[in-house]
Amino acid sequence: MPGKEPDVADVIQSYRRRRERLMPMILGGLAVVLLIVGIILIVLWLTGANPPQLPFLSTRTLTPSITPTPGPPTMTPTPSNTPLPSETPTPLPPLVHVVQEGETLGMIAEAYEVDLLILMAFNGIDDANIIGVGTEILIPPEGTGMPTPTPLPSTLIPGQEIIYVVLPEDLLANIAARFNSTVEAIVAANDLDDPNNIFVGQRLIVPWGIITPVPTETATATETP
């Protein structure tokens, strides 16, 4: 007995059911294929000769820090040597020479390169020929000069005493006449035993202006008739 012919409506309904079951599978397969193709294209794109600069894939380039260039070396000032205060030389005491046999004062002055008159004044010697053996002679330091004349104050009054240093070739009479004094007053003021025994460099007390100076007479030429 022949089979029953399928109903057309059943066939159509069966086709629709199969299509509904296959459609998700087809769409899922198509999605997988598109995903694979997309991944391949992205890999080829990124690994090509000129890969795109994507903001989310690019590595941030650090800005190089500026290293300061060292400047020229600072010159250390050389400390200047502070000059030390010069020391004031201490004057040396005069040398002492003991007169030997046969020596004269002139020989001693020449040996020490000292002026004879300065040597006499420094030692209070009036006569260079009178020195004895064993006498100690003081040698004046270099630069010692002769005693200078005693300056007179401008406010002297008669009878006021001054100090006078005896110079070579001075005599007591000459000193008395220079200061309007007398030999007797000078002898008494200095307690001198011998008015003729004074020496170069000796300090004398001289009473000034105790006598009136005698005016010097000037010779007047007279006409001969």
Tab-separated table of C-alpha atoms in Angstrom:
chain	number	residue	atom	x	y	z
A	1	MET	CA	0.000	0.000	0.000
A	2	PRO	CA	1.491	3.132	-1.074
A	3	GLY	CA	2.681	5.664	1.734
A	4	LYS	CA	0.857	8.687	2.634
A	5	GLU	CA	1.939	11.807	0.780
A	6	PRO	CA	3.510	14.439	3.151
A	7	ASP	CA	1.450	17.457	3.753
A	8	VAL	CA	2.782	20.645	2.109
A	9	ALA	CA	2.250	22.594	5.222
A	10	ASP	CA	4.297	20.173	7.246
A	11	VAL	CA	7.155	20.433	4.768
A	12	ILE	CA	7.188	24.175	4.955
A	13	GLN	CA	7.035	24.092	8.697
A	14	SER	CA	9.918	21.634	8.865
A	15	TYR	CA	12.034	23.821	6.545
A	16	ARG	CA	11.446	26.814	8.710
A	17	ARG	CA	12.501	24.913	11.808
A	18	ARG	CA	15.790	23.790	10.180
A	19	ARG	CA	16.501	27.311	8.985
A	20	GLU	CA	15.899	28.729	12.436
A	21	ARG	CA	18.332	26.171	13.907
A	22	LEU	CA	21.022	26.838	11.247
A	23	MET	CA	20.868	30.640	11.312
A	24	PRO	CA	22.631	31.129	14.696
A	25	MET	CA	25.330	28.689	13.638
A	26	ILE	CA	25.867	30.517	10.369
A	27	LEU	CA	25.979	33.893	12.098
A	28	GLY	CA	28.356	32.560	14.768
A	29	GLY	CA	30.659	31.047	12.148
A	30	LEU	CA	30.613	34.273	10.156
A	31	ALA	CA	31.479	36.247	13.295
A	32	VAL	CA	34.411	33.928	14.062
A	33	VAL	CA	35.697	34.278	10.487
A	34	LEU	CA	35.420	38.067	10.634
A	35	LEU	CA	37.208	38.105	13.991
A	36	ILE	CA	40.072	35.989	12.678
A	37	VAL	CA	40.366	38.114	9.525
A	38	GLY	CA	40.339	41.284	11.653
A	39	ILE	CA	43.063	39.973	13.961
A	40	ILE	CA	45.199	39.032	10.942
A	41	LEU	CA	44.762	42.479	9.398
A	42	ILE	CA	45.614	44.221	12.669
A	43	VAL	CA	48.793	42.122	13.114
A	44	LEU	CA	49.865	42.838	9.531
A	45	TRP	CA	49.154	46.514	10.070
A	46	LEU	CA	51.135	46.797	13.269
A	47	THR	CA	54.139	44.797	12.017
A	48	GLY	CA	54.426	46.599	8.711
A	49	ALA	CA	57.194	48.995	7.585
A	50	ASN	CA	55.313	52.064	8.811
A	51	PRO	CA	53.297	51.012	11.825
A	52	PRO	CA	50.623	53.496	12.833
A	53	GLN	CA	51.233	55.737	15.785
A	54	LEU	CA	48.372	54.796	18.030
A	55	PRO	CA	48.062	56.947	21.169
A	56	PHE	CA	47.171	53.970	23.338
A	57	LEU	CA	50.045	51.834	21.982
A	58	SER	CA	52.811	54.442	21.728
A	59	THR	CA	55.409	54.579	24.500
A	60	ARG	CA	55.717	57.958	26.099
A	61	THR	CA	59.059	59.515	25.160
A	62	LEU	CA	60.713	61.042	28.149
A	63	THR	CA	62.019	64.564	27.655
A	64	PRO	CA	65.749	64.457	28.289
A	65	SER	CA	66.673	66.442	31.332
A	66	ILE	CA	68.982	69.358	30.649
A	67	THR	CA	72.331	68.771	32.254
A	68	PRO	CA	73.761	72.156	33.255
A	69	THR	CA	77.087	72.859	31.648
A	70	PRO	CA	79.605	73.595	34.358
A	71	GLY	CA	80.895	77.122	34.138
A	72	PRO	CA	84.529	78.119	34.292
A	73	PRO	CA	86.204	77.151	37.537
A	74	THR	CA	86.007	79.792	40.216
A	75	MET	CA	89.417	81.268	40.778
A	76	THR	CA	90.410	80.962	44.383
A	77	PRO	CA	91.999	84.284	45.331
A	78	THR	CA	95.591	83.901	46.307
A	79	PRO	CA	96.025	85.317	49.795
A	80	SER	CA	98.300	88.303	49.720
A	81	ASN	CA	101.156	88.287	52.114
A	82	THR	CA	100.515	90.924	54.717
A	83	PRO	CA	103.760	92.737	55.301
A	84	LEU	CA	104.900	92.338	58.824
A	85	PRO	CA	105.603	95.522	60.731
A	86	SER	CA	109.228	96.422	60.458
A	87	GLU	CA	111.041	96.099	63.694
A	88	THR	CA	112.759	99.169	64.988
A	89	PRO	CA	116.394	98.218	65.353
A	90	THR	CA	117.654	98.469	68.896
A	91	PRO	CA	120.561	100.859	69.010
A	92	LEU	CA	123.767	99.010	69.729
A	93	PRO	CA	125.852	100.174	72.649
A	94	PRO	CA	129.076	101.916	71.692
A	95	LEU	CA	132.153	99.783	71.285
A	96	VAL	CA	134.876	100.047	73.888
A	97	HIS	CA	138.493	100.257	72.791
A	98	VAL	CA	141.296	99.914	75.314
A	99	VAL	CA	144.288	102.049	74.413
A	100	GLN	CA	147.389	99.957	73.752
A	101	GLU	CA	151.044	100.934	73.941
A	102	GLY	CA	152.019	103.247	71.080
A	103	GLU	CA	148.442	104.071	70.047
A	104	THR	CA	147.227	107.618	69.533
A	105	LEU	CA	143.703	108.922	69.404
A	106	GLY	CA	144.165	109.702	65.717
A	107	MET	CA	145.133	106.064	65.015
A	108	ILE	CA	142.062	104.816	66.883
A	109	ALA	CA	139.763	107.211	65.004
A	110	GLU	CA	141.213	106.063	61.676
A	111	ALA	CA	140.916	102.380	62.602
A	112	TYR	CA	137.221	102.741	63.377
A	113	GLU	CA	136.587	105.267	60.555
A	114	VAL	CA	135.397	107.921	62.996
A	115	ASP	CA	136.078	111.640	62.812
A	116	LEU	CA	138.719	112.555	65.391
A	117	LEU	CA	136.762	115.546	66.723
A	118	ILE	CA	133.605	113.421	67.082
A	119	LEU	CA	135.616	110.782	68.937
A	120	MET	CA	137.015	113.458	71.247
A	121	ALA	CA	133.574	114.997	71.861
A	122	PHE	CA	132.002	111.588	72.466
A	123	ASN	CA	134.617	110.760	75.111
A	124	GLY	CA	134.992	114.270	76.575
A	125	ILE	CA	138.645	114.509	75.550
A	126	ASP	CA	140.023	118.023	75.184
A	127	ASP	CA	143.564	117.121	74.132
A	128	ALA	CA	144.004	114.248	71.681
A	129	ASN	CA	147.649	113.830	72.676
A	130	ILE	CA	146.890	113.091	76.311
A	131	ILE	CA	145.608	109.521	76.499
A	132	GLY	CA	147.172	106.819	78.624
A	133	VAL	CA	147.667	103.121	78.027
A	134	GLY	CA	144.631	101.165	79.263
A	135	THR	CA	142.255	104.098	78.830
A	136	GLU	CA	138.850	102.932	77.632
A	137	ILE	CA	137.734	104.868	74.569
A	138	LEU	CA	134.075	104.697	73.554
A	139	ILE	CA	133.585	104.344	69.795
A	140	PRO	CA	130.448	106.284	68.780
A	141	PRO	CA	127.834	104.498	66.638
A	142	GLU	CA	127.740	105.154	62.914
A	143	GLY	CA	126.017	108.427	62.074
A	144	THR	CA	127.007	110.225	65.290
A	145	GLY	CA	127.665	113.899	64.572
A	146	MET	CA	129.266	116.784	66.348
A	147	PRO	CA	127.354	118.510	69.109
A	148	THR	CA	125.353	121.427	67.760
A	149	PRO	CA	125.436	124.879	69.328
A	150	THR	CA	122.937	125.263	72.122
A	151	PRO	CA	119.857	127.165	70.849
A	152	LEU	CA	118.796	130.064	73.031
A	153	PRO	CA	115.161	130.416	74.154
A	154	SER	CA	113.451	133.600	72.971
A	155	THR	CA	112.119	134.361	76.467
A	156	LEU	CA	115.430	134.548	78.360
A	157	ILE	CA	115.735	137.012	81.193
A	158	PRO	CA	119.021	138.272	82.661
A	159	GLY	CA	120.541	135.794	85.111
A	160	GLN	CA	118.633	132.767	83.735
A	161	GLU	CA	120.797	129.682	83.416
A	162	ILE	CA	121.190	127.794	80.143
A	163	ILE	CA	122.963	124.552	79.238
A	164	TYR	CA	125.804	124.808	76.760
A	165	VAL	CA	127.663	121.890	75.143
A	166	VAL	CA	131.339	122.611	74.647
A	167	LEU	CA	132.533	122.477	71.059
A	168	PRO	CA	136.090	122.016	69.748
A	169	GLU	CA	138.337	125.037	70.304
A	170	ASP	CA	135.907	126.497	72.871
A	171	LEU	CA	137.415	128.470	75.755
A	172	LEU	CA	135.572	129.457	78.904
A	173	ALA	CA	136.255	133.138	78.210
A	174	ASN	CA	134.772	132.862	74.729
A	175	ILE	CA	131.679	131.101	76.088
A	176	ALA	CA	131.230	133.801	78.745
A	177	ALA	CA	131.535	136.575	76.170
A	178	ARG	CA	129.046	134.840	73.787
A	179	PHE	CA	126.318	134.732	76.414
A	180	ASN	CA	127.061	138.019	78.216
A	181	SER	CA	128.282	136.124	81.250
A	182	THR	CA	131.531	135.910	83.195
A	183	VAL	CA	134.127	133.210	83.641
A	184	GLU	CA	133.686	133.438	87.402
A	185	ALA	CA	129.902	132.901	87.172
A	186	ILE	CA	130.351	129.862	84.938
A	187	VAL	CA	133.034	128.389	87.216
A	188	ALA	CA	130.812	128.891	90.250
A	189	ALA	CA	127.708	127.443	88.517
A	190	ASN	CA	129.607	124.304	87.494
A	191	ASP	CA	131.910	123.998	90.535
A	192	LEU	CA	134.958	123.897	88.251
A	193	ASP	CA	138.405	123.503	89.825
A	194	ASP	CA	140.263	124.749	86.755
A	195	PRO	CA	138.584	127.172	84.308
A	196	ASN	CA	140.997	126.031	81.604
A	197	ASN	CA	140.079	122.358	82.016
A	198	ILE	CA	136.986	121.979	79.889
A	199	PHE	CA	136.501	119.348	77.169
A	200	VAL	CA	134.570	118.892	73.969
A	201	GLY	CA	131.049	117.633	74.642
A	202	GLN	CA	131.014	118.856	78.246
A	203	ARG	CA	127.683	120.331	79.381
A	204	LEU	CA	128.137	123.645	81.153
A	205	ILE	CA	125.651	125.739	83.117
A	206	VAL	CA	125.949	129.321	81.885
A	207	PRO	CA	124.180	132.262	83.622
A	208	TRP	CA	122.935	134.348	80.708
A	209	GLY	CA	122.908	138.140	80.358
A	210	ILE	CA	124.425	139.072	83.727
A	211	ILE	CA	126.601	141.799	82.217
A	212	THR	CA	125.866	144.501	79.698
A	213	PRO	CA	127.539	143.803	76.367
A	214	VAL	CA	130.191	146.332	75.424
A	215	PRO	CA	129.407	147.837	72.014
A	216	THR	CA	132.147	147.298	69.451
A	217	GLU	CA	133.728	150.558	68.371
A	218	THR	CA	133.703	151.053	64.647
A	219	ALA	CA	136.685	153.026	63.285
A	220	THR	CA	135.524	156.061	61.370
A	221	ALA	CA	137.704	157.320	58.526
A	222	THR	CA	138.518	161.007	58.857
A	223	GLU	CA	139.316	163.219	55.951
A	224	THR	CA	142.801	164.624	55.829
A	225	PRO	CA	142.747	168.298	54.996
